[in-house]
mmCIF file of C-alpha atoms in Angstrom:
data_model
loop_
_atom_site.group_PDB
_atom_site.id
_atom_site.type_symbol
_atom_site.label_atom_id
_atom_site.label_comp_id
_atom_site.label_asym_id
_atom_site.label_seq_id
_atom_site.Cartn_x
_atom_site.Cartn_y
_atom_site.Cartn_z
ATOM 1 C CA GLU A 1184 -13.016 3.599 44.446
ATOM 2 C CA ILE A 1185 -16.044 1.603 43.308
ATOM 3 C CA VAL A 1186 -15.220 -2.072 42.821
ATOM 4 C CA LEU A 1187 -17.309 -3.924 40.239
ATOM 5 C CA THR A 1188 -17.656 -7.685 40.568
ATOM 6 C CA GLN A 1189 -18.961 -9.611 37.581
ATOM 7 C CA SER A 1190 -20.497 -13.043 37.746
ATOM 8 C CA PRO A 1191 -20.180 -15.683 36.653
ATOM 9 C CA GLY A 1192 -16.561 -15.641 35.557
ATOM 10 C CA THR A 1193 -17.386 -17.977 32.695
ATOM 11 C CA LEU A 1194 -20.802 -18.785 31.266
ATOM 12 C CA SER A 1195 -21.227 -21.797 28.962
ATOM 13 C CA LEU A 1196 -24.346 -21.690 26.810
ATOM 14 C CA SER A 1197 -25.563 -22.804 23.394
ATOM 15 C CA PRO A 1198 -26.705 -20.624 20.489
ATOM 16 C CA GLY A 1199 -30.355 -19.764 20.888
ATOM 17 C CA GLU A 1200 -30.220 -19.760 24.685
ATOM 18 C CA ARG A 1201 -30.674 -16.743 26.960
ATOM 19 C CA ALA A 1202 -27.639 -15.268 28.733
ATOM 20 C CA THR A 1203 -27.787 -13.302 31.976
ATOM 21 C CA LEU A 1204 -24.614 -11.547 33.138
ATOM 22 C CA SER A 1205 -24.350 -9.802 36.496
ATOM 23 C CA CYS A 1206 -22.351 -6.774 37.628
ATOM 24 C CA ARG A 1207 -22.409 -5.840 41.306
ATOM 25 C CA ALA A 1208 -20.910 -2.605 42.649
ATOM 26 C CA SER A 1209 -19.291 -2.117 46.050
ATOM 27 C CA GLN A 1210 -21.288 1.102 46.455
ATOM 28 C CA SER A 1211 -24.162 2.736 44.635
ATOM 29 C CA VAL A 1212 -23.419 3.806 41.054
ATOM 30 C CA SER A 1213 -24.451 7.431 40.570
ATOM 31 C CA SER A 1214 -27.565 7.843 38.417
ATOM 32 C CA SER A 1215 -27.020 4.462 36.777
ATOM 33 C CA TYR A 1216 -23.850 5.610 35.022
ATOM 34 C CA LEU A 1217 -23.000 2.082 34.006
ATOM 35 C CA ALA A 1218 -21.867 0.763 30.630
ATOM 36 C CA TRP A 1219 -21.378 -2.683 29.127
ATOM 37 C CA TYR A 1220 -18.744 -3.579 26.542
ATOM 38 C CA GLN A 1221 -18.133 -6.639 24.391
ATOM 39 C CA GLN A 1222 -14.624 -7.748 23.460
ATOM 40 C CA LYS A 1223 -13.692 -10.495 21.026
ATOM 41 C CA PRO A 1224 -10.176 -11.986 20.860
ATOM 42 C CA GLY A 1225 -7.695 -9.637 19.234
ATOM 43 C CA GLN A 1226 -10.229 -6.839 18.955
ATOM 44 C CA ALA A 1227 -10.926 -3.603 20.775
ATOM 45 C CA PRO A 1228 -13.886 -3.411 23.139
ATOM 46 C CA ARG A 1229 -17.206 -2.336 21.651
ATOM 47 C CA LEU A 1230 -19.823 -0.338 23.520
ATOM 48 C CA LEU A 1231 -23.116 -2.192 23.927
ATOM 49 C CA ILE A 1232 -25.066 -0.391 26.657
ATOM 50 C CA TYR A 1233 -24.736 2.966 28.418
ATOM 51 C CA ALA A 1234 -26.715 4.547 31.255
ATOM 52 C CA ALA A 1235 -27.464 1.007 32.442
ATOM 53 C CA SER A 1236 -30.185 0.324 29.864
ATOM 54 C CA SER A 1237 -29.664 2.377 26.693
ATOM 55 C CA ARG A 1238 -28.430 0.460 23.664
ATOM 56 C CA ALA A 1239 -25.581 1.997 21.696
ATOM 57 C CA THR A 1240 -25.976 2.753 18.017
ATOM 58 C CA GLY A 1241 -26.201 -0.357 15.878
ATOM 59 C CA ILE A 1242 -26.511 -2.815 18.767
ATOM 60 C CA PRO A 1243 -29.155 -5.512 18.142
ATOM 61 C CA ASP A 1244 -32.218 -5.466 20.371
ATOM 62 C CA ARG A 1245 -31.431 -8.949 21.713
ATOM 63 C CA PHE A 1246 -29.004 -7.077 24.019
ATOM 64 C CA SER A 1247 -30.618 -5.345 26.982
ATOM 65 C CA GLY A 1248 -29.359 -3.817 30.202
ATOM 66 C CA SER A 1249 -31.137 -3.280 33.477
ATOM 67 C CA GLY A 1250 -30.528 -2.453 37.114
ATOM 68 C CA SER A 1251 -29.746 0.440 39.406
ATOM 69 C CA GLY A 1252 -27.895 1.199 42.607
ATOM 70 C CA THR A 1253 -25.465 -1.664 43.088
ATOM 71 C CA ASP A 1254 -26.927 -4.439 40.923
ATOM 72 C CA PHE A 1255 -26.882 -4.446 37.141
ATOM 73 C CA THR A 1256 -27.623 -7.080 34.516
ATOM 74 C CA LEU A 1257 -26.831 -7.574 30.843
ATOM 75 C CA THR A 1258 -29.225 -9.935 29.110
ATOM 76 C CA ILE A 1259 -28.808 -11.460 25.666
ATOM 77 C CA SER A 1260 -32.221 -12.819 24.808
ATOM 78 C CA ARG A 1261 -31.226 -15.361 22.179
ATOM 79 C CA LEU A 1262 -27.559 -16.055 21.627
ATOM 80 C CA GLU A 1263 -26.102 -15.804 18.145
ATOM 81 C CA PRO A 1264 -22.730 -17.407 17.284
ATOM 82 C CA GLU A 1265 -21.100 -13.956 17.112
ATOM 83 C CA ASP A 1266 -22.123 -13.150 20.711
ATOM 84 C CA PHE A 1267 -19.560 -15.460 22.289
ATOM 85 C CA ALA A 1268 -16.993 -13.080 23.711
ATOM 86 C CA VAL A 1269 -15.890 -11.410 26.941
ATOM 87 C CA TYR A 1270 -18.197 -8.803 28.480
ATOM 88 C CA TYR A 1271 -17.133 -5.989 30.800
ATOM 89 C CA CYS A 1272 -19.173 -3.575 32.870
ATOM 90 C CA GLN A 1273 -17.843 -0.119 33.746
ATOM 91 C CA GLN A 1274 -19.078 2.583 36.071
ATOM 92 C CA TYR A 1275 -18.400 6.140 34.936
ATOM 93 C CA GLY A 1276 -20.183 8.187 37.558
ATOM 94 C CA SER A 1277 -17.243 8.524 39.904
ATOM 95 C CA SER A 1278 -13.492 8.706 39.609
ATOM 96 C CA PRO A 1279 -11.633 6.478 39.027
ATOM 97 C CA ARG A 1280 -13.847 5.004 36.337
ATOM 98 C CA THR A 1281 -13.583 1.315 37.091
ATOM 99 C CA PHE A 1282 -14.237 -1.847 35.096
ATOM 100 C CA GLY A 1283 -15.394 -5.236 36.246
ATOM 101 C CA GLN A 1284 -13.059 -8.170 35.719
ATOM 102 C CA GLY A 1285 -15.161 -9.548 32.852
ATOM 103 C CA THR A 1286 -17.428 -12.487 32.103
ATOM 104 C CA LYS A 1287 -16.391 -14.895 29.376
ATOM 105 C CA LEU A 1288 -19.349 -16.203 27.408
ATOM 106 C CA GLU A 1289 -18.351 -19.437 25.727
ATOM 107 C CA ILE A 1290 -20.066 -21.952 23.493
ATOM 108 C CA LYS A 1291 -21.260 -25.034 25.317
ATOM 109 C CA GLU B 1011 -17.325 7.490 10.590
ATOM 110 C CA VAL B 1012 -15.351 7.835 13.809
ATOM 111 C CA ARG B 1013 -11.799 6.553 13.428
ATOM 112 C CA LEU B 1014 -9.088 6.328 16.075
ATOM 113 C CA LEU B 1015 -5.614 5.106 15.195
ATOM 114 C CA GLU B 1016 -3.040 4.585 17.922
ATOM 115 C CA SER B 1017 0.687 4.453 17.325
ATOM 116 C CA GLY B 1018 3.946 4.608 19.216
ATOM 117 C CA GLY B 1019 3.881 1.348 21.105
ATOM 118 C CA SER B 1020 7.129 -0.615 21.279
ATOM 119 C CA LEU B 1021 9.535 -2.518 23.501
ATOM 120 C CA VAL B 1022 11.133 -0.274 26.133
ATOM 121 C CA GLN B 1023 13.391 -0.939 29.099
ATOM 122 C CA PRO B 1024 12.235 -0.443 32.671
ATOM 123 C CA GLY B 1025 12.669 3.189 33.660
ATOM 124 C CA GLY B 1026 12.381 4.322 30.064
ATOM 125 C CA SER B 1027 9.916 6.632 28.337
ATOM 126 C CA LEU B 1028 7.506 6.353 25.465
ATOM 127 C CA ARG B 1029 4.996 8.648 23.788
ATOM 128 C CA LEU B 1030 1.793 7.219 22.367
ATOM 129 C CA SER B 1031 -0.318 9.022 19.780
ATOM 130 C CA CYS B 1032 -3.915 8.600 18.684
ATOM 131 C CA ALA B 1033 -4.978 10.183 15.400
ATOM 132 C CA ALA B 1034 -8.695 10.914 15.284
ATOM 133 C CA SER B 1035 -10.994 11.535 12.339
ATOM 134 C CA GLY B 1036 -14.685 11.569 11.477
ATOM 135 C CA PHE B 1037 -15.787 13.976 14.217
ATOM 136 C CA THR B 1038 -15.031 17.407 15.672
ATOM 137 C CA PHE B 1039 -12.115 16.380 17.873
ATOM 138 C CA SER B 1040 -12.112 19.420 20.153
ATOM 139 C CA SER B 1041 -15.748 18.806 21.157
ATOM 140 C CA TYR B 1042 -15.076 15.528 22.916
ATOM 141 C CA ALA B 1043 -13.220 14.294 25.939
ATOM 142 C CA MET B 1044 -10.776 11.509 25.196
ATOM 143 C CA SER B 1045 -9.450 8.618 27.247
ATOM 144 C CA TRP B 1046 -6.667 6.079 27.427
ATOM 145 C CA VAL B 1047 -7.578 2.582 28.623
ATOM 146 C CA ARG B 1048 -5.097 -0.279 28.863
ATOM 147 C CA GLN B 1049 -5.244 -4.050 28.955
ATOM 148 C CA ALA B 1050 -2.391 -6.166 30.242
ATOM 149 C CA PRO B 1051 -1.858 -9.476 28.398
ATOM 150 C CA GLY B 1052 -4.677 -11.870 29.250
ATOM 151 C CA LYS B 1053 -6.199 -9.431 31.730
ATOM 152 C CA GLY B 1054 -9.139 -7.052 31.947
ATOM 153 C CA LEU B 1055 -9.540 -3.394 31.105
ATOM 154 C CA GLU B 1056 -8.038 -0.604 33.219
ATOM 155 C CA TRP B 1057 -8.879 3.075 32.805
ATOM 156 C CA VAL B 1058 -5.665 5.138 32.650
ATOM 157 C CA SER B 1059 -6.453 8.791 31.940
ATOM 158 C CA ASP B 1060 -8.983 11.317 30.612
ATOM 159 C CA ILE B 1061 -8.676 14.763 29.106
ATOM 160 C CA THR B 1062 -11.474 17.240 28.441
ATOM 161 C CA GLY B 1063 -12.187 18.535 24.952
ATOM 162 C CA GLY B 1064 -10.342 21.786 25.494
ATOM 163 C CA GLY B 1065 -7.464 20.057 27.228
ATOM 164 C CA ASP B 1066 -7.892 22.128 30.366
ATOM 165 C CA HIS B 1067 -8.692 19.263 32.730
ATOM 166 C CA THR B 1068 -6.922 15.941 33.051
ATOM 167 C CA TYR B 1069 -7.514 12.897 35.235
ATOM 168 C CA TYR B 1070 -5.319 9.909 36.049
ATOM 169 C CA ALA B 1071 -5.502 6.514 37.661
ATOM 170 C CA ASP B 1072 -3.439 6.305 40.838
ATOM 171 C CA SER B 1073 -1.256 3.651 39.189
ATOM 172 C CA VAL B 1074 0.086 6.144 36.627
ATOM 173 C CA LYS B 1075 -0.245 9.499 38.399
ATOM 174 C CA GLY B 1076 3.018 11.419 38.361
ATOM 175 C CA ARG B 1077 4.494 9.211 35.625
ATOM 176 C CA PHE B 1078 2.079 9.595 32.696
ATOM 177 C CA THR B 1079 0.840 12.802 31.068
ATOM 178 C CA ILE B 1080 -2.151 13.027 28.755
ATOM 179 C CA SER B 1081 -2.368 15.864 26.261
ATOM 180 C CA ARG B 1082 -3.980 16.738 22.962
ATOM 181 C CA ASP B 1083 -3.396 18.870 19.885
ATOM 182 C CA ASN B 1084 -6.841 19.901 18.684
ATOM 183 C CA SER B 1085 -5.396 21.552 15.566
ATOM 184 C CA LYS B 1086 -4.131 18.126 14.494
ATOM 185 C CA SER B 1087 -6.944 15.999 16.008
ATOM 186 C CA THR B 1088 -4.372 13.999 17.916
ATOM 187 C CA LEU B 1089 -4.299 12.635 21.453
ATOM 188 C CA PHE B 1090 -1.053 11.819 23.265
ATOM 189 C CA LEU B 1091 0.101 9.843 26.264
ATOM 190 C CA GLN B 1092 3.619 10.587 27.523
ATOM 191 C CA MET B 1093 4.769 7.665 29.649
ATOM 192 C CA ASN B 1094 7.832 8.066 31.876
ATOM 193 C CA SER B 1095 9.479 5.821 34.485
ATOM 194 C CA LEU B 1096 7.934 2.794 32.844
ATOM 195 C CA ARG B 1097 7.614 -0.423 34.848
ATOM 196 C CA ALA B 1098 7.013 -4.025 33.887
ATOM 197 C CA ASP B 1099 3.406 -3.777 35.067
ATOM 198 C CA ASP B 1100 2.775 -1.027 32.496
ATOM 199 C CA THR B 1101 3.031 -3.697 29.804
ATOM 200 C CA ALA B 1102 -0.306 -3.659 28.011
ATOM 201 C CA VAL B 1103 -2.247 -2.819 24.904
ATOM 202 C CA TYR B 1104 -3.146 0.864 25.168
ATOM 203 C CA TYR B 1105 -6.441 1.942 23.635
ATOM 204 C CA CYS B 1106 -7.589 5.459 22.992
ATOM 205 C CA ALA B 1107 -11.310 6.075 23.221
ATOM 206 C CA ARG B 1108 -13.659 8.910 22.430
ATOM 207 C CA ALA B 1109 -16.172 9.927 25.028
ATOM 208 C CA GLN B 1110 -19.896 10.210 24.751
ATOM 209 C CA TYR B 1111 -21.889 11.701 27.589
ATOM 210 C CA THR B 1112 -24.707 10.813 29.915
ATOM 211 C CA GLY B 1113 -25.372 14.241 31.353
ATOM 212 C CA SER B 1114 -21.871 15.466 32.040
ATOM 213 C CA TYR B 1115 -20.361 12.040 32.675
ATOM 214 C CA PRO B 1116 -18.319 10.454 29.876
ATOM 215 C CA TYR B 1117 -18.202 6.826 28.791
ATOM 216 C CA CYS B 1118 -16.057 5.266 26.053
ATOM 217 C CA ALA B 1119 -18.261 5.185 22.980
ATOM 218 C CA TYR B 1120 -15.607 4.593 20.302
ATOM 219 C CA TRP B 1121 -12.321 2.727 20.579
ATOM 220 C CA GLY B 1122 -9.165 2.475 18.532
ATOM 221 C CA GLN B 1123 -7.498 -0.850 17.792
ATOM 222 C CA GLY B 1124 -4.774 -0.336 20.364
ATOM 223 C CA THR B 1125 -0.993 -0.197 20.453
ATOM 224 C CA LEU B 1126 1.196 -2.617 22.405
ATOM 225 C CA VAL B 1127 3.673 -1.359 24.974
ATOM 226 C CA THR B 1128 6.117 -3.911 26.348
ATOM 227 C CA VAL B 1129 8.354 -2.960 29.259
ATOM 228 C CA SER B 1130 11.175 -5.443 29.613
ATOM 229 C CA SER B 1131 14.941 -5.621 29.819
#
């Protein structure tokens, strides 16, 4: 089983700042089969990024994903008030399809 | 527009059974793999089970294998999760999700709003 470790656990930033979220895998993720999801309180997760760097439909271009192998990054170039939420990475190239424990992005 | 609506969650005693449903609309249901993902209160996401579009292949997390059964009725565009021998640590919001593919590997592109299962005496 591939274990995904996200860091930091909590990130405190202000609107307008740049956010960098990390997801590290315990072994190489096949062909960059990595996704990022956003979840707000009381809501279902929403797909942001798939295949490590492809934005899902309707996702603003301030969200970008990068990385390969065992190290992946989600970057939000300029934070909007609606971006403060919990973010999860997930690898889907091997079974079981595992999630990271999440990074909470909070307003400073 | 893709819509997924879960139902069937409730309070159940340890050792009991429950059947969750997920009604899908807005896409050709039989063309897509479907998943169940759960989230315990205040915790992260945990993949539970997948089923292929035709229903011929199913996959389970070790934590539910032998107790849960995923199935689908493509004529009714409905996904199911039969949960038996329920335990307290099965308490969670259960989400159904529709797959999208990178090559032949599915990720959860669309999510329902979830249904709460509480296992307690």
